[in-house]
C-alpha positions as CSV (number, residue, x, y, z in Angstrom):
1,M,7.6,-23.6,-201.0
2,V,9.6,-23.2,-204.2
3,K,9.3,-20.6,-207.0
4,A,8.2,-21.8,-210.6
5,I,6.8,-20.5,-213.6
6,R,3.3,-21.6,-214.3
7,I,0.8,-20.8,-216.9
8,Q,-3.0,-20.6,-216.4
9,K,-3.9,-20.7,-219.9
10,P,-2.4,-20.7,-223.4
11,G,-1.3,-17.5,-225.2
12,T,1.8,-14.9,-225.2
13,A,4.9,-14.9,-223.1
14,D,3.2,-12.7,-220.7
15,Q,1.0,-15.8,-219.4
16,M,3.8,-17.1,-217.7
17,K,3.9,-16.0,-214.0
18,L,6.4,-16.7,-211.1
19,E,4.5,-18.3,-208.6
20,E,5.0,-20.2,-205.2
21,V,4.1,-24.0,-205.3
22,V,4.4,-26.8,-202.7
23,L,6.5,-29.9,-204.1
24,G,6.7,-32.3,-201.1
25,A,8.8,-35.2,-200.5
26,P,9.9,-37.5,-203.3
27,K,7.7,-40.4,-203.5
28,A,8.9,-44.0,-204.3
29,G,11.2,-44.0,-207.5
30,E,11.5,-40.0,-207.4
31,V,14.3,-37.7,-206.8
32,L,14.1,-33.9,-205.6
33,V,16.6,-31.7,-207.8
34,R,17.5,-28.2,-207.0
35,H,18.1,-26.6,-210.3
36,T,21.4,-24.5,-210.9
37,A,20.5,-24.1,-214.7
38,I,17.6,-24.6,-216.8
39,G,17.6,-24.7,-220.7
40,V,15.2,-22.6,-223.0
41,N,13.7,-23.9,-226.0
42,F,11.2,-23.6,-228.7
43,I,9.2,-26.7,-227.3
44,D,8.6,-24.4,-224.4
45,I,7.1,-21.7,-226.8
46,Y,4.9,-24.4,-228.4
47,H,3.7,-25.5,-224.8
48,R,2.9,-21.8,-223.7
49,S,1.3,-20.8,-226.9
50,G,-1.0,-23.9,-226.9
51,A,0.6,-25.4,-230.2
52,Y,1.4,-28.4,-228.1
53,P,-1.7,-28.5,-225.7
54,L,-1.2,-29.0,-222.0
55,T,-3.8,-29.3,-219.2
56,M,-3.9,-25.9,-217.4
57,P,-2.8,-24.8,-215.0
58,H,0.7,-26.2,-215.8
59,G,4.5,-25.7,-215.5
60,I,6.7,-25.2,-218.4
61,G,10.2,-26.3,-219.7
62,M,11.8,-29.6,-220.9
63,E,15.6,-29.4,-219.6
64,A,17.6,-28.6,-216.6
65,V,20.5,-29.4,-214.4
66,G,20.9,-29.5,-210.8
67,V,21.8,-31.2,-207.4
68,V,20.1,-34.3,-205.8
69,E,18.6,-32.7,-202.4
70,A,16.3,-35.8,-201.4
71,I,15.7,-39.3,-202.6
72,G,12.4,-41.4,-202.6
73,K,12.1,-45.0,-201.7
74,G,13.6,-47.5,-203.7
75,V,16.4,-45.1,-205.6
76,S,19.6,-46.6,-205.4
77,D,21.5,-45.2,-208.6
78,F,21.8,-41.7,-207.2
79,K,22.9,-39.9,-204.0
80,I,22.4,-36.6,-202.2
81,G,24.8,-34.0,-203.7
82,E,25.1,-35.7,-207.0
83,R,25.1,-33.4,-209.9
84,V,22.2,-34.6,-212.6
85,G,20.4,-33.2,-215.7
86,H,17.0,-34.2,-217.0
87,T,14.8,-33.8,-220.1
88,G,11.8,-35.3,-221.6
89,G,9.0,-33.9,-219.3
90,P,6.6,-33.8,-218.1
91,P,7.2,-29.9,-218.6
92,G,8.1,-28.0,-215.4
93,S,11.7,-27.4,-215.4
94,Y,11.2,-23.6,-215.0
95,A,11.6,-24.0,-211.3
96,E,13.8,-23.8,-208.5
97,K,13.5,-27.5,-207.8
98,C,11.5,-30.1,-209.2
99,L,10.4,-33.8,-208.6
100,Y,11.8,-36.3,-211.1
101,K,11.7,-40.0,-211.9
102,A,15.1,-41.5,-211.1
103,D,15.2,-43.6,-214.0
104,R,14.9,-40.6,-216.3
105,L,17.9,-38.7,-214.7
106,I,21.2,-38.6,-216.1
107,K,24.5,-38.2,-214.2
108,L,26.8,-35.2,-215.2
109,P,30.3,-35.8,-215.9
110,K,32.9,-33.3,-214.1
111,S,34.1,-32.1,-217.4
112,V,30.9,-30.5,-218.4
113,P,29.8,-27.4,-216.3
114,D,26.2,-27.0,-215.3
115,K,25.5,-23.8,-217.8
116,I,26.8,-25.9,-220.6
117,A,25.0,-29.3,-219.6
118,A,21.6,-27.3,-219.3
119,T,21.8,-26.6,-222.8
120,L,22.9,-30.3,-223.9
121,M,20.1,-32.3,-222.3
122,L,17.6,-31.4,-225.0
123,K,19.5,-29.8,-227.8
124,G,22.5,-32.1,-227.4
125,M,20.5,-35.3,-227.3
126,T,18.3,-34.1,-230.1
127,A,21.4,-33.2,-232.4
128,R,22.7,-36.6,-231.6
129,Y,19.7,-38.7,-232.6
130,L,19.2,-36.6,-235.6
131,L,22.6,-37.0,-236.9
132,R,23.2,-40.5,-235.8
133,Q,19.7,-41.9,-236.2
134,T,17.1,-40.5,-238.0
135,Y,19.6,-40.2,-240.8
136,K,23.2,-41.3,-240.3
137,V,25.3,-38.6,-241.6
138,Q,28.3,-39.9,-243.7
139,K,31.7,-38.5,-244.7
140,G,31.1,-36.5,-247.9
141,D,27.3,-35.8,-247.4
142,F,25.9,-32.5,-248.2
143,V,23.8,-31.3,-245.3
144,L,21.5,-28.3,-245.1
145,V,20.8,-27.0,-241.5
146,H,18.2,-24.2,-241.3
147,A,18.5,-21.5,-238.5
148,A,22.2,-22.4,-238.7
149,A,22.9,-19.9,-236.0
150,G,20.9,-20.7,-233.3
151,G,21.5,-22.8,-230.3
152,M,20.3,-26.1,-232.2
153,G,21.8,-25.1,-235.6
154,L,25.2,-24.4,-234.2
155,L,25.4,-27.9,-232.6
156,L,24.2,-29.6,-235.8
157,C,26.7,-27.6,-238.0
158,Q,29.8,-28.5,-235.8
159,W,28.8,-32.1,-235.2
160,A,27.8,-32.6,-238.8
161,K,31.2,-31.3,-239.8
162,A,33.2,-33.4,-237.4
163,L,31.5,-36.4,-239.3
164,G,32.8,-35.3,-242.5
165,A,29.8,-33.5,-244.0
166,K,29.7,-30.5,-246.0
167,V,27.4,-28.1,-244.2
168,I,25.1,-25.7,-245.7
169,G,23.1,-23.2,-243.4
170,T,20.5,-20.8,-243.7
171,T,20.4,-17.5,-241.5
172,S,19.1,-14.1,-241.5
173,S,21.9,-11.7,-241.4
174,P,25.6,-11.2,-242.2
175,A,26.6,-11.6,-238.4
176,K,24.7,-14.9,-238.2
177,M,26.4,-16.1,-241.4
178,A,29.7,-15.2,-239.9
179,L,28.8,-17.2,-236.7
180,A,27.8,-20.1,-238.4
181,K,30.6,-20.3,-240.5
182,K,32.9,-20.3,-237.5
183,N,31.1,-23.0,-236.2
184,G,31.3,-25.6,-239.0
185,C,28.9,-24.4,-241.7
186,A,30.9,-24.3,-244.9
187,F,28.1,-22.7,-247.1
188,P,26.2,-20.1,-244.9
189,I,23.3,-18.4,-247.0
190,N,21.5,-15.5,-246.0
191,Y,17.9,-16.4,-246.8
192,T,16.7,-12.9,-246.7
193,K,19.0,-11.8,-249.4
194,E,19.3,-15.0,-251.6
195,D,17.0,-17.9,-252.8
196,F,18.4,-20.7,-250.7
197,V,17.2,-23.3,-253.2
198,K,19.1,-21.9,-256.1
199,K,22.3,-21.6,-253.8
200,V,22.2,-24.9,-252.5
201,M,21.8,-26.3,-256.0
202,L,24.8,-24.3,-257.0
203,I,26.9,-25.2,-254.3
204,T,25.6,-29.0,-255.0
205,K,26.3,-28.6,-258.6
206,G,22.7,-29.2,-259.2
207,K,22.3,-32.6,-257.3
208,G,20.9,-31.4,-254.0
209,V,21.5,-32.5,-250.4
210,Q,21.4,-35.7,-248.9
211,V,19.5,-34.4,-245.9
212,V,17.7,-31.3,-244.7
213,Y,17.6,-30.6,-240.8
214,D,14.4,-28.3,-240.6
215,G,13.3,-26.9,-237.4
216,V,11.5,-24.0,-239.1
217,G,8.5,-25.6,-240.4
218,K,5.8,-23.9,-242.5
219,D,8.2,-21.1,-244.0
220,T,10.7,-23.6,-245.3
221,F,9.1,-26.9,-245.7
222,L,8.3,-27.2,-249.4
223,K,11.5,-25.4,-250.4
224,S,13.6,-28.0,-248.2
225,M,12.0,-30.7,-250.5
226,E,13.1,-28.8,-253.5
227,C,16.8,-29.0,-252.0
228,L,16.9,-32.6,-251.7
229,D,19.1,-35.1,-253.6
230,T,17.4,-38.4,-255.0
231,R,16.3,-40.6,-251.9
232,G,17.2,-37.4,-249.8
233,H,15.8,-37.0,-246.1
234,L,13.7,-34.0,-245.0
235,V,14.0,-34.3,-241.2
236,C,11.5,-31.9,-239.6
237,F,12.3,-31.8,-236.1
238,G,10.4,-28.4,-234.9
239,A,8.0,-25.7,-236.4
240,A,9.1,-22.3,-235.2
241,S,7.2,-20.6,-238.1
242,G,4.2,-22.8,-237.6
243,Q,3.2,-26.3,-238.9
244,P,3.7,-26.9,-242.6
245,A,0.6,-27.1,-244.7
246,P,-0.9,-30.5,-245.9
247,F,0.9,-31.7,-249.2
248,A,0.1,-34.5,-251.9
249,L,2.3,-37.6,-250.9
250,A,2.8,-37.8,-254.7
251,A,5.2,-35.0,-254.5
252,L,7.7,-37.3,-253.0
253,G,7.7,-39.9,-255.8
254,P,9.8,-37.9,-258.6
255,K,13.0,-38.2,-256.2
256,S,11.8,-40.9,-253.7
257,L,12.0,-38.6,-251.0
258,F,11.9,-39.4,-247.3
259,V,9.9,-36.9,-244.9
260,T,9.9,-37.7,-241.3
261,R,8.8,-35.8,-238.0
262,P,10.8,-37.4,-235.3
263,S,10.9,-36.5,-231.6
264,L,13.7,-37.1,-228.9
265,F,11.2,-38.9,-226.5
266,N,11.0,-41.8,-229.1
267,Y,14.6,-42.2,-229.4
268,V,15.0,-42.3,-225.6
269,L,12.2,-44.6,-224.7
270,T,14.3,-47.0,-222.6
271,R,16.8,-46.4,-219.8
272,A,19.7,-48.0,-221.8
273,D,18.7,-45.3,-224.9
274,L,18.5,-42.4,-222.8
275,V,22.1,-43.3,-221.1
276,A,23.7,-44.0,-224.4
277,N,22.4,-40.8,-225.9
278,A,23.7,-38.7,-223.3
279,K,27.1,-40.4,-223.1
280,E,27.7,-40.0,-226.7
281,V,26.7,-36.1,-226.4
282,F,29.2,-35.7,-223.4
283,K,31.8,-37.9,-225.2
284,A,31.5,-35.6,-228.2
285,Y,31.6,-32.4,-226.3
286,E,34.9,-33.4,-224.3
287,T,36.5,-34.4,-227.5
288,G,35.9,-31.1,-229.1
289,M,33.5,-32.4,-231.8
290,F,31.5,-29.2,-230.8
291,K,31.8,-26.5,-228.6
292,V,28.9,-24.5,-226.9
293,Q,28.4,-20.9,-227.6
294,K,28.3,-19.1,-223.9
295,P,24.6,-19.3,-223.2
296,K,22.6,-16.1,-222.8
297,E,21.5,-16.0,-219.3
298,Y,18.2,-14.6,-217.6
299,K,17.0,-14.9,-214.3
300,L,14.0,-17.4,-213.7
301,A,11.7,-14.3,-213.3
302,Q,12.7,-13.2,-216.7
303,A,11.2,-16.2,-218.6
304,A,9.0,-14.1,-220.5
305,Q,11.6,-12.0,-222.0
306,A,13.7,-15.2,-222.9
307,H,10.7,-16.5,-224.9
308,K,10.1,-13.0,-226.6
309,D,14.0,-12.8,-227.5
310,L,13.9,-16.6,-228.8
311,A,10.8,-16.1,-230.9
312,G,11.9,-12.7,-232.2
313,R,15.3,-14.4,-233.5
314,K,17.2,-11.8,-231.2
315,T,19.6,-14.8,-229.9
316,T,22.1,-16.6,-231.2
317,G,23.5,-20.0,-229.4
318,P,21.6,-21.1,-226.4
319,S,19.7,-19.5,-223.7
320,I,19.4,-20.5,-220.2
321,L,17.4,-19.5,-217.0
322,I,19.2,-19.2,-213.6
323,P,17.0,-19.9,-210.6
């Protein structure tokens, strides 16, 4: 028996309960991983609330790191005691242990501590595909990052700066502005005090930015479009405030804009893509292209509080659960 967070029906954070579940031995192609740290992300809130439907009852959580405890038949790439990480689902990482397909596991380098690695499996790999694939950031680009002081935002700001971009970021307080500026955001904007569209246009001398990375959704979508330069890219990788309302396709025409709703899982469909993404993330961390703010830690049983704090914008940087 292992302890795991389960949800019986979609709803508030208090729907999550710590229960005992039976895992059994790993089947062919599977590995049993004992978790040491578990990442907390907005996608977990989407699953818990029902925004991204799951068949109930269900586990929750999309990234974690730990140690291999048992290996199923046919697994040759991993050994007992090896440090590994995983992301991509199915949801269920909020648990002391989990069974996972070996071909979706990533070996962790010694240079990356568990508590840091637990924040990079999903957020780090997402930052990589957003910056290097969905829109390939170039030196001199203006980049707008929403929620610039959050776990995802801090990674995007730092990495984009390292690539030579001029980073603009929206935040909700002076303290978050200062944090964003310390982490690569040259032009932090307090959106509660200023019209970020007007400020972006002032900063870019009326041209707009080449790309907007928007994980907020409904509250920022249309204004994000206004911030774009001709042939600019609006990359909507999340919807913390809810899904954007439908809009007329013709709205893209005046500046020939691109709008996309990407997902990490479509960028790591093959084993080769998964490994390549992870290697670049770890290399970027090792070479100092970005640093990871010390994660806010919660016990596994405090998962509901972690969700409340994340949704209530009470956190900066990443959050993790410790089994």
